Coordinates of C-alpha atoms in Angstrom, one line a residue:
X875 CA -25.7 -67.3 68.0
X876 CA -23.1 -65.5 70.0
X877 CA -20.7 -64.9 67.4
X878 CA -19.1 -61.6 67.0
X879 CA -19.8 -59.6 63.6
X880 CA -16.3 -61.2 62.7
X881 CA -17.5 -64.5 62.5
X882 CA -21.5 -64.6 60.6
X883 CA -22.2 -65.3 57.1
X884 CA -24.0 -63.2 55.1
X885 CA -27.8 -64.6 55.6
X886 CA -30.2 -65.9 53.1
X887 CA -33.4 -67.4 53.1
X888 CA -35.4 -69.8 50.3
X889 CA -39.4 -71.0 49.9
X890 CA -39.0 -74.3 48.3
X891 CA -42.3 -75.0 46.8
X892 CA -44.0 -78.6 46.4
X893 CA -46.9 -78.4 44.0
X894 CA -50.0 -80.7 44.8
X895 CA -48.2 -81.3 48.4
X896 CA -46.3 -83.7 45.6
X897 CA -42.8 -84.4 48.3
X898 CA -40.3 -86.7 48.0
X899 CA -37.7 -86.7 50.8
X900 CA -34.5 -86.6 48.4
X901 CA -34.0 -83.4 49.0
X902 CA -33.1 -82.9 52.5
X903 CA -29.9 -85.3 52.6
X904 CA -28.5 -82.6 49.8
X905 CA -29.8 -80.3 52.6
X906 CA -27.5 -82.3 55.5
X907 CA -24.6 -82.7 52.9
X908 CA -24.8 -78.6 53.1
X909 CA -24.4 -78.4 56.7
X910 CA -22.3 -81.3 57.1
X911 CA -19.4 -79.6 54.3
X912 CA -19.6 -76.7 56.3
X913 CA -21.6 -74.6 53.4
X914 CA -24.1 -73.2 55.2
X915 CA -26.3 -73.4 59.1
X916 CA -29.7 -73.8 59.5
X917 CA -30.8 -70.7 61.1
X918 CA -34.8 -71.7 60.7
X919 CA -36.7 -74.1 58.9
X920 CA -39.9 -74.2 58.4
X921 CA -43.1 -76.4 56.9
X922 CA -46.3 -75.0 55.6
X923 CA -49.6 -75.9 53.5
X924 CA -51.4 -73.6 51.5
X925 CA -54.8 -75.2 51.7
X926 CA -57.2 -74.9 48.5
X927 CA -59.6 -72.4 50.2
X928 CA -56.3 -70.5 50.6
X929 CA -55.4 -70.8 54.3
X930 CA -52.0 -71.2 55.1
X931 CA -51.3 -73.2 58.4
X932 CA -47.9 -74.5 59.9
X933 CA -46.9 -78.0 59.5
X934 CA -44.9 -80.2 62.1
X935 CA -41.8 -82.3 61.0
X936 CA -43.2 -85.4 60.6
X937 CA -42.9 -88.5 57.8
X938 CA -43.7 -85.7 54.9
X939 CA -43.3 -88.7 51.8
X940 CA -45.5 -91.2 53.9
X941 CA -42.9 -94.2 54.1
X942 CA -42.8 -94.9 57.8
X943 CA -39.4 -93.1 58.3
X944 CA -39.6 -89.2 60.3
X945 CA -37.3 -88.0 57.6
X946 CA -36.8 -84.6 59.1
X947 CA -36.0 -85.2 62.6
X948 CA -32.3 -84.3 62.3
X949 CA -34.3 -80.5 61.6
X950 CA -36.3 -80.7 65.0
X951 CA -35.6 -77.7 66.0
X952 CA -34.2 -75.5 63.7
X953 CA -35.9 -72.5 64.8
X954 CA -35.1 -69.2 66.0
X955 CA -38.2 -67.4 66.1
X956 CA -37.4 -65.1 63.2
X957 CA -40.1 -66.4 60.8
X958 CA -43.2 -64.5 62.0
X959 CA -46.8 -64.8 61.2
X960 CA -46.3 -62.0 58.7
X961 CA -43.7 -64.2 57.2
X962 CA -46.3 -67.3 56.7
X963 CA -48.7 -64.3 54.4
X964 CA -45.8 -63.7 52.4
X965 CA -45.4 -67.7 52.0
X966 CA -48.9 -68.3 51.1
X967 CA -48.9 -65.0 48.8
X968 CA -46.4 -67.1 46.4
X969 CA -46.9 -70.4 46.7
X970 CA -50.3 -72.2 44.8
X971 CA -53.6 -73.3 46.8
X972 CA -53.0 -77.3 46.9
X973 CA -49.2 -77.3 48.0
X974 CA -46.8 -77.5 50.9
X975 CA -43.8 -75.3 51.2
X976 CA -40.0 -75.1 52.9
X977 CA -38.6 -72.0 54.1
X978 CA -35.2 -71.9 54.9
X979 CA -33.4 -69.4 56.7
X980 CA -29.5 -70.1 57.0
X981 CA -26.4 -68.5 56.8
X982 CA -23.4 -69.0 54.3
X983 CA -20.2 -70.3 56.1
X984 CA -18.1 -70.5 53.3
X985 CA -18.3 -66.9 53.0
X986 CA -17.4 -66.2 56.5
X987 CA -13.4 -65.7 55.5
X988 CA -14.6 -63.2 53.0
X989 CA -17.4 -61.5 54.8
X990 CA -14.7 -61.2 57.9
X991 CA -12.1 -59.7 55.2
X992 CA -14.8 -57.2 53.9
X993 CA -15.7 -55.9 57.2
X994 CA -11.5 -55.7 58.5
X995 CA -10.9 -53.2 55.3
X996 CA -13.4 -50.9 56.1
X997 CA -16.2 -52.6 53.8
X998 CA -19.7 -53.4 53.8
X999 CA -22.5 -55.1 52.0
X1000 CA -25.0 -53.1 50.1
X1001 CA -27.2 -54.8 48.2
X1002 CA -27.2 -58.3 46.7
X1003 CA -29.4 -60.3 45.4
X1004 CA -30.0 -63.6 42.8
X1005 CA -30.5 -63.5 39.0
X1006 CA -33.2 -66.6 38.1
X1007 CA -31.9 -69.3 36.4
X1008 CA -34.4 -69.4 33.6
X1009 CA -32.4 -65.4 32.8
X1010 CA -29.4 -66.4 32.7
X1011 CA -29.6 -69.1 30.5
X1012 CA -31.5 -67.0 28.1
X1013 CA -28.8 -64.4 28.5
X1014 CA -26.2 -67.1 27.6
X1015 CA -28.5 -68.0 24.6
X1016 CA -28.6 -64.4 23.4
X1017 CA -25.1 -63.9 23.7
X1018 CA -24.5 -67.0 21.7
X1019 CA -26.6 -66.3 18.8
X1020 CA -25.0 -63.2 19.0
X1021 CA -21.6 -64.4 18.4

């Protein structure tokens, strides 16, 4: 990544969680369809277990839904370095013994114009953050039995 300051994307990061190690590969070609558009670039992705006992331990990108096809090959790769070992404790401090998780660093392209614009008038980012969806539909639900 040898773009100036200019030219990044604010950076985010998810933990997709797959209770009972319970995966279906459906969810990666949304993933592709992502990166394909333009949306966003895989800065890191990575695979981990939470075993029962509690251990948490890397996994490899392999045939994750077991039918014969390496569904995340196209991710091979897709590392940086930036998730650390103190990164994997934070993992297995929030997903449940039992199931495998996705963390996904990666950086916003669409917002490059923007963040590019910000920066040019003097601006800067700080803070931001997500509202759950589960609060915001309440708040909508509030707000309508308000009205």
């Amino acid at each position: 990544m040898t773009e100036s300051l200019d030219e990044i994307g604010p950076i985010d990061y998810l933990v997709l969680e797959f209770p009972g190690n319970q995966f279906r590969g459906d969810v990666f070609p949304r993933l592709l369809d992502l990166v394909d558009g333009g949306l966003i670039r895989i800065i890191d992705l990575l695979f981990v277990r939470k075993e029962a006992d509690g251990e948490v331990t890397m996994l490899t990108i392999s045939d994750l839904d077991g039918d014969g096809e390496l569904d995340l090959a196209v991710f091979e790769g897709a590392s940086t370095g930036l998730i650390g070992e103190d990164d994997l404790d934070d993992v297995g401090g929030v997903i449940e013994p039992g199931s495998s998780a996705a963390v996904l660093i990666y950086e916003n392209l669409w917002a490059v114009p923007f963040a590019a614009a910000v920066r040019a008038s003097g601006g800067q980012l700080v803070s931001n953050g997500r509202i759950p969806l589960h609060e915001f539909l309440e708040s909508l639900d509030e707000t309508e039995a308000d009205a």
